[in-house]
Amino acid sequence: MGTVPFSAHFDLLNGASQDYEPTKRLLSKMSGMYEDAEALAELVASGDPLVYEFYELSMPESPNELLFGTSIVHPGKVGREYYMTKGHFHTILDTPEVYYCLSGEGYMLMENPEGEWQAERFAPGQAVYVPPRYAHRSINTGSVPLVTFFVYRADSGHDYGTIESKGFRKLIVEQDSEAVIVDNPKWEER
Ligand SMILES: O=P(O)(O)OC[C@H]1O[C@](O)(CO)[C@@H](O)[C@@H]1O
Ligand SMILES: [Fe+2]
């Protein structure tokens, strides 16, 4: 027996769902993921801000099912680096994902184990395809929440370990009031 048809509501502007509870990621849950450890410690000590949250459905972990929901990355920076998600590879590396931007602005930063990388722009109405094998991280470069709707194969799984230990090859930072993509100075060392 498979799942039964259903529908769910997600607000077009803020991504919130009346039907589900969000998972919240506070900055303290991301230590080591931003380049400026001192700025991170100060922010955590002065209130531990909410960096992002997501509404994700619970589905059977089957290749015949899809998982979907909304992701909300709040505006802000840690040092010069914009608020972002942890980012992950899928445990089943060959599974892709689609993100559709509902509101806000930013980037989807992607890289594969072969070292190819790309940053695709998020703006309302813009869909981003994350191909198989690409780690992905949403980054909010704007001043309002970045809201996206995502869909992926329900058995894909999340592999956070690689990104937690090595980071991404690139960072998106504010320089002269602009969002720019720079090399991650710590990437080679680890
Ligand atoms: O899993 P991360 O990297 O913390 O990012 C969260 C977002 O990515 C997803 O895992 C989907 O890829 C969602 O659950 C959530 O919106
Ligand atoms: Fe994903």
Short mmCIF file of N, CA, C and O in Angstrom, two decimals, residues 4-133:
data_model
loop_
_atom_site.label_atom_id
_atom_site.label_comp_id
_atom_site.label_asym_id
_atom_site.label_seq_id
_atom_site.Cartn_x
_atom_site.Cartn_y
_atom_site.Cartn_z
N VAL A 4 -1.56 8.00 0.45
CA VAL A 4 -2.83 8.47 -0.13
C VAL A 4 -2.66 9.92 -0.58
O VAL A 4 -1.78 10.62 -0.09
N PRO A 5 -3.48 10.38 -1.52
CA PRO A 5 -3.38 11.77 -1.97
C PRO A 5 -3.65 12.73 -0.80
O PRO A 5 -4.45 12.45 0.08
N PHE A 6 -2.95 13.87 -0.82
CA PHE A 6 -3.20 14.89 0.21
C PHE A 6 -2.72 16.23 -0.32
O PHE A 6 -2.06 16.31 -1.36
N SER A 7 -3.04 17.29 0.38
CA SER A 7 -2.51 18.61 0.04
C SER A 7 -2.08 19.31 1.32
O SER A 7 -2.49 18.92 2.42
N ALA A 8 -1.21 20.29 1.17
CA ALA A 8 -0.69 21.02 2.33
C ALA A 8 -0.59 22.48 1.96
O ALA A 8 -0.40 22.82 0.78
N HIS A 9 -0.68 23.35 2.95
CA HIS A 9 -0.63 24.78 2.69
C HIS A 9 0.71 25.38 3.11
O HIS A 9 1.22 25.09 4.19
N PHE A 10 1.28 26.21 2.23
CA PHE A 10 2.50 26.97 2.56
C PHE A 10 2.27 28.41 2.13
O PHE A 10 1.92 28.65 0.97
N ASP A 11 2.50 29.33 3.01
CA ASP A 11 2.27 30.75 2.69
C ASP A 11 3.24 31.21 1.60
O ASP A 11 4.44 30.93 1.65
N LEU A 12 2.70 31.93 0.60
CA LEU A 12 3.50 32.36 -0.55
C LEU A 12 4.58 33.37 -0.16
O LEU A 12 5.60 33.47 -0.82
N LEU A 13 4.32 34.15 0.87
CA LEU A 13 5.29 35.18 1.22
C LEU A 13 6.29 34.73 2.27
O LEU A 13 7.49 34.92 2.13
N ASN A 14 5.79 34.09 3.36
CA ASN A 14 6.74 33.74 4.43
C ASN A 14 7.00 32.24 4.53
O ASN A 14 7.79 31.82 5.37
N GLY A 15 6.36 31.44 3.68
CA GLY A 15 6.65 30.01 3.64
C GLY A 15 6.03 29.20 4.76
O GLY A 15 6.11 27.97 4.77
N ALA A 16 5.41 29.86 5.73
CA ALA A 16 4.89 29.13 6.90
C ALA A 16 3.73 28.22 6.53
O ALA A 16 2.95 28.52 5.62
N SER A 17 3.64 27.09 7.21
CA SER A 17 2.54 26.16 7.00
C SER A 17 1.67 26.10 8.24
O SER A 17 2.19 26.06 9.36
N GLN A 18 0.36 26.09 8.01
CA GLN A 18 -0.55 25.94 9.14
C GLN A 18 -0.64 24.48 9.55
O GLN A 18 -1.13 24.14 10.62
N ASP A 19 -0.17 23.61 8.70
CA ASP A 19 -0.38 22.17 8.91
C ASP A 19 0.78 21.47 9.60
O ASP A 19 0.63 20.34 10.04
N TYR A 20 1.96 22.11 9.67
CA TYR A 20 3.14 21.44 10.22
C TYR A 20 3.90 22.36 11.17
O TYR A 20 3.74 23.58 11.13
N GLU A 21 4.76 21.75 11.96
CA GLU A 21 5.64 22.50 12.87
C GLU A 21 7.00 22.69 12.21
O GLU A 21 7.53 21.74 11.62
N PRO A 22 7.59 23.89 12.30
CA PRO A 22 8.91 24.07 11.68
C PRO A 22 10.03 23.47 12.53
O PRO A 22 9.93 23.38 13.75
N THR A 23 11.10 23.06 11.85
CA THR A 23 12.36 22.71 12.53
C THR A 23 13.20 23.98 12.52
O THR A 23 13.36 24.61 11.47
N LYS A 24 13.71 24.37 13.69
CA LYS A 24 14.43 25.64 13.78
C LYS A 24 15.91 25.40 14.00
O LYS A 24 16.28 24.59 14.85
N ARG A 25 16.75 26.11 13.23
CA ARG A 25 18.20 26.00 13.43
C ARG A 25 18.75 27.33 13.95
O ARG A 25 18.81 28.33 13.24
N LEU A 26 19.15 27.28 15.23
CA LEU A 26 19.76 28.45 15.86
C LEU A 26 21.25 28.48 15.50
O LEU A 26 21.84 27.45 15.17
N LEU A 27 21.84 29.65 15.60
CA LEU A 27 23.25 29.81 15.23
C LEU A 27 24.17 28.87 16.02
O LEU A 27 25.16 28.37 15.48
N SER A 28 23.82 28.61 17.29
CA SER A 28 24.67 27.74 18.12
C SER A 28 24.78 26.33 17.54
O SER A 28 25.70 25.59 17.88
N LYS A 29 23.85 25.96 16.67
CA LYS A 29 23.88 24.62 16.06
C LYS A 29 24.78 24.61 14.82
O LYS A 29 24.87 23.60 14.12
N MET A 30 25.42 25.77 14.53
CA MET A 30 26.23 25.86 13.30
C MET A 30 27.68 26.23 13.58
O MET A 30 28.37 26.74 12.70
N SER A 31 28.13 25.99 14.82
CA SER A 31 29.49 26.43 15.13
C SER A 31 30.48 25.67 14.24
O SER A 31 30.29 24.49 13.94
N GLY A 32 31.48 26.39 13.77
CA GLY A 32 32.47 25.79 12.87
C GLY A 32 32.08 25.91 11.40
O GLY A 32 32.89 25.64 10.52
N MET A 33 30.85 26.35 11.13
CA MET A 33 30.42 26.40 9.72
C MET A 33 30.62 27.79 9.11
O MET A 33 30.56 27.94 7.90
N TYR A 34 30.84 28.79 9.95
CA TYR A 34 31.14 30.14 9.46
C TYR A 34 32.62 30.42 9.65
O TYR A 34 33.23 29.92 10.62
N GLU A 35 33.19 31.23 8.78
CA GLU A 35 34.64 31.44 8.86
C GLU A 35 35.03 32.24 10.12
O GLU A 35 36.10 32.04 10.66
N ASP A 36 34.16 33.14 10.57
CA ASP A 36 34.49 34.04 11.68
C ASP A 36 33.96 33.47 13.00
O ASP A 36 32.86 33.79 13.43
N ALA A 37 34.78 32.65 13.65
CA ALA A 37 34.35 31.96 14.88
C ALA A 37 34.07 32.95 16.01
O ALA A 37 33.19 32.73 16.85
N GLU A 38 34.82 34.06 16.02
CA GLU A 38 34.66 35.06 17.07
C GLU A 38 33.30 35.76 16.94
O GLU A 38 32.57 35.92 17.92
N ALA A 39 32.97 36.16 15.72
CA ALA A 39 31.67 36.81 15.47
C ALA A 39 30.54 35.86 15.82
O ALA A 39 29.52 36.27 16.40
N LEU A 40 30.71 34.59 15.49
CA LEU A 40 29.68 33.59 15.80
C LEU A 40 29.49 33.49 17.32
O LEU A 40 28.36 33.53 17.81
N ALA A 41 30.59 33.38 18.05
CA ALA A 41 30.51 33.25 19.52
C ALA A 41 29.81 34.46 20.14
O ALA A 41 28.99 34.31 21.06
N GLU A 42 30.12 35.65 19.63
CA GLU A 42 29.49 36.86 20.17
C GLU A 42 27.98 36.86 19.94
O GLU A 42 27.20 37.20 20.83
N LEU A 43 27.58 36.48 18.73
CA LEU A 43 26.14 36.43 18.41
C LEU A 43 25.42 35.39 19.25
O LEU A 43 24.30 35.62 19.71
N VAL A 44 26.05 34.24 19.43
CA VAL A 44 25.44 33.18 20.23
C VAL A 44 25.27 33.67 21.68
O VAL A 44 24.21 33.49 22.29
N ALA A 45 26.33 34.33 22.20
CA ALA A 45 26.28 34.82 23.59
C ALA A 45 25.22 35.90 23.77
O ALA A 45 24.59 36.02 24.82
N SER A 46 24.97 36.70 22.71
CA SER A 46 24.00 37.79 22.86
C SER A 46 22.63 37.42 22.32
O SER A 46 21.94 38.24 21.74
N GLY A 47 22.23 36.15 22.45
CA GLY A 47 20.84 35.79 22.15
C GLY A 47 20.65 34.63 21.21
O GLY A 47 19.53 34.20 20.97
N ASP A 48 21.71 34.10 20.63
CA ASP A 48 21.62 32.92 19.76
C ASP A 48 20.51 33.04 18.71
O ASP A 48 19.44 32.43 18.83
N PRO A 49 20.75 33.85 17.66
CA PRO A 49 19.68 34.11 16.68
C PRO A 49 19.24 32.86 15.90
O PRO A 49 20.01 31.92 15.72
N LEU A 50 17.99 32.92 15.45
CA LEU A 50 17.42 31.89 14.57
C LEU A 50 17.93 32.18 13.16
O LEU A 50 17.62 33.22 12.59
N VAL A 51 18.72 31.28 12.59
CA VAL A 51 19.28 31.50 11.25
C VAL A 51 18.32 31.02 10.17
O VAL A 51 18.07 31.72 9.20
N TYR A 52 17.81 29.82 10.35
CA TYR A 52 16.83 29.33 9.36
C TYR A 52 15.90 28.31 9.98
O TYR A 52 16.15 27.80 11.07
N GLU A 53 14.81 28.07 9.29
CA GLU A 53 13.83 27.08 9.74
C GLU A 53 13.21 26.44 8.52
O GLU A 53 13.27 27.02 7.42
N PHE A 54 12.67 25.27 8.67
CA PHE A 54 12.02 24.64 7.53
C PHE A 54 10.84 23.78 7.95
O PHE A 54 10.80 23.25 9.06
N TYR A 55 9.87 23.73 7.05
CA TYR A 55 8.69 22.90 7.21
C TYR A 55 8.86 21.74 6.24
O TYR A 55 8.87 21.96 5.02
N GLU A 56 9.06 20.56 6.77
CA GLU A 56 9.30 19.41 5.89
C GLU A 56 8.34 18.30 6.26
O GLU A 56 8.20 17.96 7.43
N LEU A 57 7.71 17.75 5.23
CA LEU A 57 6.77 16.67 5.49
C LEU A 57 7.51 15.40 5.86
O LEU A 57 8.65 15.20 5.47
N SER A 58 6.82 14.56 6.58
CA SER A 58 7.41 13.26 6.90
C SER A 58 6.80 12.24 5.94
O SER A 58 5.58 12.10 5.85
N MET A 59 7.66 11.57 5.17
CA MET A 59 7.19 10.61 4.16
C MET A 59 7.97 9.32 4.30
O MET A 59 9.10 9.32 4.80
N PRO A 60 7.41 8.21 3.83
CA PRO A 60 8.17 6.95 3.86
C PRO A 60 9.45 7.10 3.04
O PRO A 60 9.40 7.69 1.95
N GLU A 61 10.57 6.60 3.56
CA GLU A 61 11.86 6.74 2.87
C GLU A 61 11.95 5.76 1.71
O GLU A 61 12.67 4.78 1.77
N SER A 62 11.20 6.06 0.66
CA SER A 62 11.12 5.17 -0.49
C SER A 62 11.50 5.92 -1.76
O SER A 62 11.17 7.10 -1.90
N PRO A 63 12.16 5.25 -2.72
CA PRO A 63 12.47 5.91 -4.00
C PRO A 63 11.21 6.23 -4.79
O PRO A 63 11.25 6.99 -5.76
N ASN A 64 10.08 5.68 -4.36
CA ASN A 64 8.82 5.92 -5.07
C ASN A 64 8.01 7.06 -4.47
O ASN A 64 6.87 7.29 -4.85
N GLU A 65 8.61 7.76 -3.48
CA GLU A 65 7.91 8.89 -2.85
C GLU A 65 8.75 10.16 -3.01
O GLU A 65 9.97 10.08 -3.21
N LEU A 66 8.10 11.32 -2.88
CA LEU A 66 8.79 12.61 -2.88
C LEU A 66 8.60 13.28 -1.52
O LEU A 66 7.57 13.09 -0.88
N LEU A 67 9.59 14.05 -1.15
CA LEU A 67 9.52 14.83 0.08
C LEU A 67 9.50 16.29 -0.32
O LEU A 67 10.26 16.70 -1.20
N PHE A 68 8.67 17.10 0.32
CA PHE A 68 8.65 18.51 -0.04
C PHE A 68 8.36 19.38 1.18
O PHE A 68 7.95 18.90 2.23
N GLY A 69 8.59 20.68 1.00
CA GLY A 69 8.34 21.61 2.09
C GLY A 69 8.93 22.97 1.76
O GLY A 69 9.34 23.22 0.62
N THR A 70 8.99 23.82 2.77
CA THR A 70 9.55 25.16 2.56
C THR A 70 10.73 25.38 3.51
O THR A 70 10.79 24.83 4.61
N SER A 71 11.64 26.21 3.04
CA SER A 71 12.83 26.56 3.82
C SER A 71 12.86 28.08 3.92
O SER A 71 12.62 28.78 2.93
N ILE A 72 13.14 28.58 5.12
CA ILE A 72 13.14 30.03 5.36
C ILE A 72 14.48 30.40 5.99
O ILE A 72 14.74 30.06 7.14
N VAL A 73 15.31 31.08 5.21
CA VAL A 73 16.60 31.54 5.75
C VAL A 73 16.43 33.01 6.10
O VAL A 73 16.09 33.84 5.24
N HIS A 74 16.65 33.35 7.36
CA HIS A 74 16.45 34.73 7.81
C HIS A 74 17.60 35.63 7.35
O HIS A 74 18.67 35.14 7.02
N PRO A 75 17.36 36.94 7.29
CA PRO A 75 18.44 37.84 6.87
C PRO A 75 19.41 38.08 8.03
O PRO A 75 19.01 38.10 9.19
N GLY A 76 20.67 38.22 7.70
CA GLY A 76 21.67 38.49 8.73
C GLY A 76 23.04 38.06 8.26
O GLY A 76 23.19 37.48 7.17
N LYS A 77 24.06 38.35 9.07
CA LYS A 77 25.43 37.97 8.74
C LYS A 77 26.17 37.52 9.99
O LYS A 77 25.85 37.95 11.10
N VAL A 78 27.15 36.67 9.79
CA VAL A 78 28.10 36.31 10.84
C VAL A 78 29.44 36.83 10.33
O VAL A 78 29.98 36.29 9.37
N GLY A 79 29.92 37.92 10.93
CA GLY A 79 31.08 38.59 10.34
C GLY A 79 30.67 39.13 8.96
O GLY A 79 29.67 39.81 8.83
N ARG A 80 31.42 38.76 7.92
CA ARG A 80 31.08 39.23 6.57
C ARG A 80 30.25 38.21 5.79
O ARG A 80 29.86 38.45 4.64
N GLU A 81 29.97 37.07 6.43
CA GLU A 81 29.31 35.96 5.73
C GLU A 81 27.80 35.97 5.99
O GLU A 81 27.36 36.04 7.14
N TYR A 82 27.04 35.86 4.92
CA TYR A 82 25.58 35.91 5.06
C TYR A 82 25.03 34.65 5.73
O TYR A 82 25.62 33.57 5.61
N TYR A 83 23.90 34.81 6.40
CA TYR A 83 23.19 33.66 6.98
C TYR A 83 22.92 32.65 5.87
O TYR A 83 22.56 33.00 4.74
N MET A 84 23.03 31.38 6.24
CA MET A 84 22.91 30.29 5.25
C MET A 84 22.46 29.02 5.96
O MET A 84 22.47 28.96 7.20
N THR A 85 22.09 28.02 5.17
CA THR A 85 21.80 26.71 5.76
C THR A 85 23.11 25.96 5.97
O THR A 85 24.15 26.35 5.42
N LYS A 86 23.07 24.88 6.75
CA LYS A 86 24.28 24.05 6.93
C LYS A 86 24.79 23.56 5.57
O LYS A 86 25.96 23.61 5.29
N GLY A 87 23.87 23.08 4.77
CA GLY A 87 24.23 22.49 3.49
C GLY A 87 24.56 21.02 3.65
O GLY A 87 25.01 20.58 4.71
N HIS A 88 24.29 20.27 2.60
CA HIS A 88 24.50 18.82 2.68
C HIS A 88 24.63 18.20 1.30
O HIS A 88 24.14 18.75 0.32
N PHE A 89 25.28 17.03 1.26
CA PHE A 89 25.13 16.11 0.14
C PHE A 89 23.95 15.22 0.47
O PHE A 89 23.59 15.08 1.65
N HIS A 90 23.34 14.59 -0.51
CA HIS A 90 22.37 13.55 -0.21
C HIS A 90 23.13 12.25 0.06
O HIS A 90 24.16 11.99 -0.57
N THR A 91 22.63 11.49 1.01
CA THR A 91 23.29 10.21 1.35
C THR A 91 23.31 9.32 0.11
O THR A 91 24.32 8.68 -0.19
N ILE A 92 22.22 9.28 -0.62
CA ILE A 92 22.22 8.66 -1.95
C ILE A 92 22.64 9.78 -2.90
O ILE A 92 21.83 10.63 -3.30
N LEU A 93 23.95 9.80 -3.18
CA LEU A 93 24.57 10.94 -3.86
C LEU A 93 23.91 11.27 -5.20
O LEU A 93 23.91 12.42 -5.64
N ASP A 94 23.36 10.26 -5.83
CA ASP A 94 22.81 10.42 -7.18
C ASP A 94 21.41 11.03 -7.22
O ASP A 94 20.80 11.06 -8.28
N THR A 95 20.89 11.49 -6.09
CA THR A 95 19.52 12.03 -6.11
C THR A 95 19.53 13.56 -6.22
O THR A 95 20.25 14.24 -5.49
N PRO A 96 18.75 14.11 -7.15
CA PRO A 96 18.69 15.56 -7.36
C PRO A 96 17.62 16.22 -6.48
O PRO A 96 16.96 15.55 -5.68
N GLU A 97 17.47 17.52 -6.64
CA GLU A 97 16.47 18.26 -5.87
C GLU A 97 16.09 19.52 -6.65
O GLU A 97 16.93 20.07 -7.38
N VAL A 98 14.86 19.97 -6.47
CA VAL A 98 14.42 21.23 -7.09
C VAL A 98 14.02 22.21 -5.99
O VAL A 98 13.35 21.82 -5.02
N TYR A 99 14.45 23.46 -6.12
CA TYR A 99 14.05 24.53 -5.22
C TYR A 99 13.37 25.61 -6.04
O TYR A 99 13.85 25.97 -7.11
N TYR A 100 12.28 26.15 -5.53
CA TYR A 100 11.57 27.23 -6.20
C TYR A 100 11.47 28.41 -5.23
O TYR A 100 10.94 28.26 -4.12
N CYS A 101 11.99 29.54 -5.64
CA CYS A 101 12.02 30.70 -4.73
C CYS A 101 10.68 31.42 -4.71
O CYS A 101 10.18 31.85 -5.76
N LEU A 102 10.12 31.53 -3.52
CA LEU A 102 8.83 32.22 -3.36
C LEU A 102 9.02 33.68 -3.00
O LEU A 102 8.24 34.54 -3.39
N SER A 103 10.08 33.96 -2.24
CA SER A 103 10.22 35.30 -1.70
C SER A 103 11.67 35.52 -1.25
O SER A 103 12.36 34.57 -0.88
N GLY A 104 12.11 36.78 -1.30
CA GLY A 104 13.47 37.10 -0.86
C GLY A 104 14.49 36.92 -1.97
O GLY A 104 14.13 36.72 -3.14
N GLU A 105 15.77 37.02 -1.61
CA GLU A 105 16.83 36.88 -2.61
C GLU A 105 18.07 36.24 -2.01
O GLU A 105 18.27 36.30 -0.79
N GLY A 106 18.85 35.64 -2.87
CA GLY A 106 20.06 34.99 -2.39
C GLY A 106 20.62 34.06 -3.44
O GLY A 106 20.44 34.29 -4.65
N TYR A 107 21.31 33.02 -2.98
CA TYR A 107 21.95 32.07 -3.88
C TYR A 107 21.76 30.65 -3.38
O TYR A 107 21.67 30.42 -2.17
N MET A 108 21.77 29.71 -4.33
CA MET A 108 21.98 28.31 -4.01
C MET A 108 23.41 28.01 -4.43
O MET A 108 23.76 28.12 -5.60
N LEU A 109 24.25 27.69 -3.46
CA LEU A 109 25.66 27.36 -3.71
C LEU A 109 25.77 25.85 -3.80
O LEU A 109 25.28 25.14 -2.92
N MET A 110 26.40 25.37 -4.87
CA MET A 110 26.46 23.93 -5.12
C MET A 110 27.87 23.51 -5.49
O MET A 110 28.58 24.26 -6.17
N GLU A 111 28.27 22.33 -5.05
CA GLU A 111 29.55 21.78 -5.50
C GLU A 111 29.50 20.26 -5.44
O GLU A 111 28.79 19.69 -4.60
N ASN A 112 30.27 19.62 -6.35
CA ASN A 112 30.29 18.15 -6.34
C ASN A 112 31.67 17.65 -5.89
O ASN A 112 32.61 18.45 -5.75
N PRO A 113 31.79 16.36 -5.62
CA PRO A 113 33.07 15.84 -5.10
C PRO A 113 34.21 16.02 -6.10
O PRO A 113 35.38 15.99 -5.70
N GLU A 114 33.88 16.21 -7.36
CA GLU A 114 34.91 16.41 -8.38
C GLU A 114 35.46 17.83 -8.38
O GLU A 114 36.41 18.15 -9.10
N GLY A 115 34.87 18.72 -7.60
CA GLY A 115 35.38 20.08 -7.47
C GLY A 115 34.67 21.08 -8.36
O GLY A 115 35.03 22.26 -8.39
N GLU A 116 33.66 20.64 -9.11
CA GLU A 116 32.88 21.60 -9.90
C GLU A 116 31.91 22.31 -8.95
O GLU A 116 31.37 21.68 -8.04
N TRP A 117 31.72 23.61 -9.17
CA TRP A 117 30.82 24.34 -8.28
C TRP A 117 30.04 25.37 -9.09
O TRP A 117 30.43 25.75 -10.19
N GLN A 118 28.96 25.83 -8.53
CA GLN A 118 28.12 26.84 -9.17
C GLN A 118 27.24 27.51 -8.13
O GLN A 118 26.79 26.86 -7.19
N ALA A 119 27.00 28.81 -8.33
CA ALA A 119 26.05 29.53 -7.47
C ALA A 119 24.93 30.03 -8.38
O ALA A 119 25.18 30.75 -9.33
N GLU A 120 23.72 29.60 -8.09
CA GLU A 120 22.56 30.06 -8.87
C GLU A 120 21.76 31.04 -8.03
O GLU A 120 21.56 30.84 -6.84
N ARG A 121 21.30 32.07 -8.69
CA ARG A 121 20.59 33.16 -8.01
C ARG A 121 19.17 32.76 -7.65
O ARG A 121 18.44 32.18 -8.46
N PHE A 122 18.78 33.08 -6.43
CA PHE A 122 17.38 32.94 -5.99
C PHE A 122 16.72 34.31 -6.03
O PHE A 122 17.24 35.29 -5.47
N ALA A 123 15.57 34.40 -6.69
CA ALA A 123 14.71 35.58 -6.67
C ALA A 123 13.30 35.05 -6.86
O ALA A 123 13.13 33.93 -7.40
N PRO A 124 12.28 35.77 -6.44
CA PRO A 124 10.91 35.23 -6.53
C PRO A 124 10.61 34.75 -7.96
O PRO A 124 10.85 35.46 -8.93
N GLY A 125 10.11 33.51 -8.06
CA GLY A 125 9.77 32.95 -9.37
C GLY A 125 10.88 32.13 -9.99
O GLY A 125 10.66 31.46 -11.00
N GLN A 126 12.07 32.16 -9.39
CA GLN A 126 13.22 31.47 -9.97
C GLN A 126 13.32 30.05 -9.39
O GLN A 126 13.32 29.88 -8.18
N ALA A 127 13.40 29.05 -10.29
CA ALA A 127 13.57 27.66 -9.86
C ALA A 127 15.03 27.26 -10.05
O ALA A 127 15.65 27.62 -11.05
N VAL A 128 15.57 26.54 -9.11
CA VAL A 128 16.97 26.09 -9.19
C VAL A 128 16.99 24.56 -9.18
O VAL A 128 16.35 23.93 -8.33
N TYR A 129 17.73 24.01 -10.12
CA TYR A 129 17.89 22.55 -10.17
C TYR A 129 19.23 22.17 -9.53
O TYR A 129 20.28 22.66 -9.95
N VAL A 130 19.18 21.34 -8.53
CA VAL A 130 20.38 20.79 -7.90
C VAL A 130 20.58 19.40 -8.50
O VAL A 130 19.80 18.49 -8.22
N PRO A 131 21.61 19.24 -9.33
CA PRO A 131 21.77 17.94 -10.00
C PRO A 131 22.24 16.85 -9.04
O PRO A 131 22.70 17.16 -7.93
N PRO A 132 22.16 15.59 -9.47
CA PRO A 132 22.74 14.51 -8.67
C PRO A 132 24.19 14.84 -8.33
O PRO A 132 24.88 15.49 -9.12
N ARG A 133 24.67 14.43 -7.16
CA ARG A 133 26.07 14.55 -6.71
C ARG A 133 26.45 15.92 -6.18
O ARG A 133 27.60 16.11 -5.77
#
